Short mmCIF file of C-alpha atoms in Angstrom, two decimals:
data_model
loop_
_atom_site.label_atom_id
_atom_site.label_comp_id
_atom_site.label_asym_id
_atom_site.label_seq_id
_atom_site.Cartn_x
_atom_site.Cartn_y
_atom_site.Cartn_z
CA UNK A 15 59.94 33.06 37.71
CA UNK A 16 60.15 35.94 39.95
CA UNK A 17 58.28 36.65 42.96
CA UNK A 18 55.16 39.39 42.26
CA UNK A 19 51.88 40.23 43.87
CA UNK A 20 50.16 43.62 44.17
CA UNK A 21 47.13 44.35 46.84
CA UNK A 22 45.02 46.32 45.04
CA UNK A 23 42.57 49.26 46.51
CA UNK A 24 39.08 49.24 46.07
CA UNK A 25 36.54 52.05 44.61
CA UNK A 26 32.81 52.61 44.95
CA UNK A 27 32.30 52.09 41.33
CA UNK A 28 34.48 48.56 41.89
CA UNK A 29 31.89 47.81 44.64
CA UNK A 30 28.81 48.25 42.87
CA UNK A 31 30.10 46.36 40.07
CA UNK A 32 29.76 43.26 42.50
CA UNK A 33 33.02 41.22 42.22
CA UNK A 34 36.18 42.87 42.19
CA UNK A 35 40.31 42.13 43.18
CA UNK A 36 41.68 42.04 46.24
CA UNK A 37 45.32 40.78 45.18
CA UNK A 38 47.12 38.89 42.75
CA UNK A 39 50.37 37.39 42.57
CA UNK A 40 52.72 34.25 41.82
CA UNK A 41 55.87 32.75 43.27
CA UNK A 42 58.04 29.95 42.81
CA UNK A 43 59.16 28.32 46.73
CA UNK A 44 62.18 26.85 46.24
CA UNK A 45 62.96 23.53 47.71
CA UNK A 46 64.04 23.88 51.20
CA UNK A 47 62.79 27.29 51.74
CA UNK A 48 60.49 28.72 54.67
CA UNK A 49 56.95 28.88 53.54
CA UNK A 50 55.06 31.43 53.44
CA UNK A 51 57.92 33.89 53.08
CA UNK A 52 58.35 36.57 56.23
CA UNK A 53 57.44 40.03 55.78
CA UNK A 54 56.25 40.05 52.90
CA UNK A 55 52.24 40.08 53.32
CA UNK A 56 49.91 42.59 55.23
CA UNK A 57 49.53 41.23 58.13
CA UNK A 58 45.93 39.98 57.66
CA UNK A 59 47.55 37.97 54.79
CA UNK A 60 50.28 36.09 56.43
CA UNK A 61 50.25 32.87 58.57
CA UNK A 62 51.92 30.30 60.27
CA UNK A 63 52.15 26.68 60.02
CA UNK A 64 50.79 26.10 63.57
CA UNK A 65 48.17 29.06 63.21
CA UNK A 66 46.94 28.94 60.17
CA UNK A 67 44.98 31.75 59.02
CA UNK A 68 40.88 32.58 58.22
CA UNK A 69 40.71 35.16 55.19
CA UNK A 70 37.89 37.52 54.67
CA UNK A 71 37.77 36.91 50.80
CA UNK A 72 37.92 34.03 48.14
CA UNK A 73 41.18 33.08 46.72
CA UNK A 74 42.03 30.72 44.36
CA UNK A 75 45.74 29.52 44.05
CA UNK A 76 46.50 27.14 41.04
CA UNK A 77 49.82 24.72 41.85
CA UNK A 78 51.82 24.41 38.31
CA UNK A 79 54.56 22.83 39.73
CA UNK A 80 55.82 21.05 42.60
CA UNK A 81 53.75 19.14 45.52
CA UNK A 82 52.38 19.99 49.29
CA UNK A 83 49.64 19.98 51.56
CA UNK A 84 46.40 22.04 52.67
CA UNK A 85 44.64 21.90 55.37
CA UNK A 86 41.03 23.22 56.49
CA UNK A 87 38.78 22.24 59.46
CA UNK A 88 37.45 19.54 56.97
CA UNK A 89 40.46 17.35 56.58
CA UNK A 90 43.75 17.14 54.66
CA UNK A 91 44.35 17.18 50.89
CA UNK A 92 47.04 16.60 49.47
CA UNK A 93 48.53 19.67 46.38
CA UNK A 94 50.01 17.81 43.50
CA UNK A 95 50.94 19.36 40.50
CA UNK A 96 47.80 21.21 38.85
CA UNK A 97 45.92 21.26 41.73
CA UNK A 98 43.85 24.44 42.83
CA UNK A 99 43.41 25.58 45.76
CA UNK A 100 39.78 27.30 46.80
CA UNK A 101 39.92 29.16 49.73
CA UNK A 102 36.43 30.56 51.24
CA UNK A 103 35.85 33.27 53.45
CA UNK A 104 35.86 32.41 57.02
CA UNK A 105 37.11 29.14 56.53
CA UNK A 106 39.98 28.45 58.67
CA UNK A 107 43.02 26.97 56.63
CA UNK A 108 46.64 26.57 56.33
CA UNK A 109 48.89 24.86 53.60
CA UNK A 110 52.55 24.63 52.05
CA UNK A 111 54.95 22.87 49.76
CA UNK A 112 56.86 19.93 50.26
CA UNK A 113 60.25 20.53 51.82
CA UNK A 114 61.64 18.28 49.02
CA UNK A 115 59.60 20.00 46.29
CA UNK A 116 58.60 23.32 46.28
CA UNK A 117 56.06 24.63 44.29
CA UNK A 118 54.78 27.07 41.87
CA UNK A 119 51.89 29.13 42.65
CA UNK A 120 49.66 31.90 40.97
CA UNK A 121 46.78 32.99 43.45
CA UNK A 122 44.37 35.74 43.00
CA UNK A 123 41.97 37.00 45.80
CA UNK A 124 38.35 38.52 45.23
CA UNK A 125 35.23 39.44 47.10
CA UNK A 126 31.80 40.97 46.12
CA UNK A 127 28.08 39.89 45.72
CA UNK A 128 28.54 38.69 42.41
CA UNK A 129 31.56 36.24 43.59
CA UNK A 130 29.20 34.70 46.58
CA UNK A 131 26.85 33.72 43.71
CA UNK A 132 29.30 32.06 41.55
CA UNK A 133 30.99 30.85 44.75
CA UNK A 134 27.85 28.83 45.89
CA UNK A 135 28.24 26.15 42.95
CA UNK A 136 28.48 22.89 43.99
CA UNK A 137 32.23 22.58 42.67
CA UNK A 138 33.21 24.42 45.28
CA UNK A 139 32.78 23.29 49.25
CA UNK A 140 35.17 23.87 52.30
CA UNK A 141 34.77 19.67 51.93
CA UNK A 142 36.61 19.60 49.11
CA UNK A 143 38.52 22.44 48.77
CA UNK A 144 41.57 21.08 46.51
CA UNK A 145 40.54 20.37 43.09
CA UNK A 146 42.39 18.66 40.47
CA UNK A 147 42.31 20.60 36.89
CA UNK A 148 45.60 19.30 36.21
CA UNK A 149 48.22 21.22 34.17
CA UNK A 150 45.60 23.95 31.62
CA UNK A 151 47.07 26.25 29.91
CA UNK A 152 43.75 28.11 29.87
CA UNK A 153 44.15 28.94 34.25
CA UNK A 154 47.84 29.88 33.66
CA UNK A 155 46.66 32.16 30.73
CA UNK A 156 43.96 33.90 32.65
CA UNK A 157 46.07 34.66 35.18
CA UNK A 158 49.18 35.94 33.06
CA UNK A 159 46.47 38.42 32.01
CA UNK A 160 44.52 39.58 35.39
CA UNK A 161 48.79 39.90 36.48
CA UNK A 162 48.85 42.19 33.20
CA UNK A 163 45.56 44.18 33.94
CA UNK A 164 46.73 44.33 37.89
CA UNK A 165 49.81 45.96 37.08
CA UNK A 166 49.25 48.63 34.90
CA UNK A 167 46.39 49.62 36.80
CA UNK A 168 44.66 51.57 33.94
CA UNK A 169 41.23 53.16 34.39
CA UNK A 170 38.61 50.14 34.20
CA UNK A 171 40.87 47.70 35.32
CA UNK A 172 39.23 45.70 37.99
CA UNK A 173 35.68 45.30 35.86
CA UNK A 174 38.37 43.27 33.34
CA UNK A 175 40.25 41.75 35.72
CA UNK A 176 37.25 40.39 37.55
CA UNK A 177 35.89 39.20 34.68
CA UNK A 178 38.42 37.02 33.87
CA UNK A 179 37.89 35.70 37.16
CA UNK A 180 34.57 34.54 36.22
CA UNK A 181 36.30 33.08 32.96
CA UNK A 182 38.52 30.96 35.16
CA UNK A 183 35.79 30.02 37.99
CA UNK A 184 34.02 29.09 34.18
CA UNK A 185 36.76 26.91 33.13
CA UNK A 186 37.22 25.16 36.58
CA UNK A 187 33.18 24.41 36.49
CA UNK A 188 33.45 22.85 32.94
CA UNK A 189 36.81 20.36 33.71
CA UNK A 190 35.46 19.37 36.93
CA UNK A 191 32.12 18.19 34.55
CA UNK A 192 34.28 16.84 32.03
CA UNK A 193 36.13 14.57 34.25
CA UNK A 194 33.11 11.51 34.63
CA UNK A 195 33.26 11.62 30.49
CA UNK A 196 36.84 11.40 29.49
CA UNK A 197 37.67 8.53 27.92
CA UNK A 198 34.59 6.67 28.46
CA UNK A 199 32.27 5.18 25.79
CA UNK A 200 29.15 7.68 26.97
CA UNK A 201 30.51 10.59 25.94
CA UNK A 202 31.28 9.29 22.19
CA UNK A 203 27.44 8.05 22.75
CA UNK A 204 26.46 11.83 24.23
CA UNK A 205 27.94 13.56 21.07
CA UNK A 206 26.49 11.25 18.48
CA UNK A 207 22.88 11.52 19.59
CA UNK A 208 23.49 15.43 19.96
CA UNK A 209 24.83 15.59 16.42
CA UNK A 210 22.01 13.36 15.49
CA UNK A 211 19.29 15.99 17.18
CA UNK A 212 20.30 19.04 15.36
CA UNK A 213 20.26 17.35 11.71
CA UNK A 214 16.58 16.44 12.72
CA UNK A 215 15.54 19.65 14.37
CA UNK A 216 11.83 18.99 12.04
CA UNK A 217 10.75 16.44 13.43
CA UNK A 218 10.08 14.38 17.32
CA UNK A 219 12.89 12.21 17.74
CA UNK A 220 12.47 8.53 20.25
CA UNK A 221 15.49 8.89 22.01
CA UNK A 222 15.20 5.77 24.26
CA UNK A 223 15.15 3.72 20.48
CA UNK A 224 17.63 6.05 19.28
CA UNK A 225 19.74 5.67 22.22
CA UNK A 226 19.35 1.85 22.89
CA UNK A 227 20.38 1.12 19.07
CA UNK A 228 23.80 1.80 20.65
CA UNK A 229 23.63 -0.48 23.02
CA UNK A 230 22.87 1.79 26.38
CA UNK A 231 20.71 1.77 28.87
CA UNK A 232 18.11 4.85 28.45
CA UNK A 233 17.92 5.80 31.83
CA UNK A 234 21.85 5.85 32.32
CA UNK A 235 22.01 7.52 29.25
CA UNK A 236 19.82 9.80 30.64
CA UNK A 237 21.38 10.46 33.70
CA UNK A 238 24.56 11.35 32.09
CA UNK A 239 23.25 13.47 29.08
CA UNK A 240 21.73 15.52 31.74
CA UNK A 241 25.07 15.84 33.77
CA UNK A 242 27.08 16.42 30.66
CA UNK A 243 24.46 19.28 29.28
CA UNK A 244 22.87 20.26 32.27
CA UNK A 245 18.78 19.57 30.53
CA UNK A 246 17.71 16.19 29.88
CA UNK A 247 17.82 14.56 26.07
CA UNK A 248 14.07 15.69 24.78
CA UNK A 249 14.24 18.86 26.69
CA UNK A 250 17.85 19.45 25.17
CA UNK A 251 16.02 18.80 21.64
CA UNK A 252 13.22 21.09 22.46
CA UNK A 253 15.20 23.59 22.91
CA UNK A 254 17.55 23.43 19.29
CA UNK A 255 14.04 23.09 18.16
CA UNK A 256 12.65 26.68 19.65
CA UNK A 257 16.01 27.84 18.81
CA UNK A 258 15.34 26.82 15.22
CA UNK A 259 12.04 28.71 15.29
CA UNK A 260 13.34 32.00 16.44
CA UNK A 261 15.48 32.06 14.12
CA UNK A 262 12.85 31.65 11.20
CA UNK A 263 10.60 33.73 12.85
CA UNK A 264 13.19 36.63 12.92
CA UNK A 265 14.75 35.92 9.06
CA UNK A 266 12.05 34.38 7.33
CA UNK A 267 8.56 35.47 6.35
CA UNK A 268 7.21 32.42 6.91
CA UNK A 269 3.82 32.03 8.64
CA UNK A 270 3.70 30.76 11.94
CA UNK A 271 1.67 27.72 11.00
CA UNK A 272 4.44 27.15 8.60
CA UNK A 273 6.93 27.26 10.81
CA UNK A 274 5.75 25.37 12.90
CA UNK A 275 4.46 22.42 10.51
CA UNK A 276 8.81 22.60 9.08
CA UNK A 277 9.51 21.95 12.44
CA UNK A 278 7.82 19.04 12.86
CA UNK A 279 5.17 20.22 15.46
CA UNK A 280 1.79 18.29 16.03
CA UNK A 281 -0.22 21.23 15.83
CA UNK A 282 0.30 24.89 15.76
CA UNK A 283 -1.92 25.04 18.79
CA UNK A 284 0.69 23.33 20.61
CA UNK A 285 3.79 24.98 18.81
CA UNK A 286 2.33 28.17 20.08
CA UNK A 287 1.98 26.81 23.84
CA UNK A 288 5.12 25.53 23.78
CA UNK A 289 7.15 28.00 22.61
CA UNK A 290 5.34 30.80 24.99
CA UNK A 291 6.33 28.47 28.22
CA UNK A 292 10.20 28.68 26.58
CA UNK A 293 10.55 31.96 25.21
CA UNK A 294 7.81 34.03 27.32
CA UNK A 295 5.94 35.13 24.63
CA UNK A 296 3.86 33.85 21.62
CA UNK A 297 5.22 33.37 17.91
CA UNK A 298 3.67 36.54 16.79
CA UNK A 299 4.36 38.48 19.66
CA UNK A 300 8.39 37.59 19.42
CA UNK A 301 8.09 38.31 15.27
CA UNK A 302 6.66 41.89 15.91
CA UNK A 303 8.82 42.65 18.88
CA UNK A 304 12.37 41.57 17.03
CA UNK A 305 10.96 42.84 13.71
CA UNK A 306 12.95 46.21 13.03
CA UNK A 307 10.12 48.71 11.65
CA UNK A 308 10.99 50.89 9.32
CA UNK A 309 10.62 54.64 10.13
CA UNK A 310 8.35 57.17 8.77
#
């Protein structure tokens, strides 16, 4: 792999669009080789071991091969193979490969309003700033392509590029939930009863019987539905169910007590009140707004 990055310039269009590129590159550090390389960096990009260096952007630098060592005012992590680095602005930090081992990196920096939202998720804290994705072809994709979009520099770039920067902050969210389910018993448990809750969108469903059956505590199976999906089990239900009902009320010219009665609803009073506090408006009023009229 050859050495590449580009610092990119920034336009008022890239600024209003709330997240855009800063730089983006990738290098493989030999073994026994000076880290990071001299004169190569503006200067408010370079650093020394004994320094360190405080950023005024995000960057995220993914480790595909090889082993080392970051550093923040937090503690000391160690970088294995597949680990990602998340840097935060302001945060003082230093880091480099083993001597022995070298590494692999591909880092992209990135500012803007947009990024200090997605930024603020709980996956990502100065306390932990080394997370460990492992080796994903889907991070190592996304940032062959932000290096394609960052090179050719065609009109529009940075809106793409940036977006697959949310794509990859995406991915990082969804492995860091995945890791408390893989391999374990729950999340076979987790898929059945949510396979189980869309073939029986028409009707209320006990979950803690349902659940139990298959020998698990409701309350821990609870706790990690909700962690897994992000909505608790009847509220997960509740919502294939409203779902279910847009959907008829859009392709079918069924009447809303109908409707309501297929999908297993006590009354349509109720069908009504719920689906207003989920949707925002009534059954009728969502027909007649996504009803296309035909013209005169």
């Amino acid at each position: 792999m050859k050495r590449q990055f580009k610092y990119l310039t920034i336009g008022e269009e890239d600024l209003e669009w709330g997240i855009y590129l800063s730089v983006a590159g990738s290098a493989k550090i030999e073994p026994g080789t000076s880290y990071p390389p001299k004169g190569e960096h503006p200067s408010e990009y370079t650093f020394d071991w004994k320094h360190g260096r405080i950023l005024r952007e995000y960057q995220l630098n993914y480790i595909s091969e090889g082993s080392g060592i970051f550093e923040n005012r937090h503690g000391k992590f160690p970088v294995k193979e597949g680990s990602l680095l998340v840097i935060l602005p302001g945060d003082w930090h230093r880091y480099r490969p083993n001597k022995q081992t070298g590494w692999v990196e591909h880092y992209v920096g990135f500012k803007g309003k947009i990024a200090d939202h997605f930024l603020a998720n709980s996956v990502f804290t100065r306390q932990q700033s080394v997370l460990l994705p492992g080796i994903k072809e889907e991070i190592i994709d996304t940032h062959l392509k932000i290096m394609d979009l960052v090179e050719k520099e065609q009109p529009g770039y940075q809106q793409i590029a940036s977006g697959m920067v949310v794509k990859m902050l995406g991915y990082l969210i969804s492995f860091e939930k995945q890791k408390g389910f893989s391999g374990k018993p729950i999340a076979k448990v987790i898929e059945e009863v949510r396979f189980y809750m869309r073939q029986h969108l028409n009707q209320e469903i006990n979950l803690e019987e349902l659940v139990e059956k298959r020998n698990i505590g409701y309350s821990y199976f609870r706790r990690m539905f909700r962690k897994f999906t992000g909505v608790s089990p009847g509220q997960y239900h509740l919502q294939l169910r409203i779902m279910r009902a847009k959907e008829m009320l859009v392709s079918t010219d069924k009447s809303i007590k109908e409707i309501s009665l297929d999908l297993g609803f006590q009354t349509i009073h109720y069908f009504s009140l719920i689906f207003k506090k989920k949707v925002g408006v009534t059954p009728s009023e969502f027909r007649k707004q996504t009803t296309i009229q035909p013209r005169k």
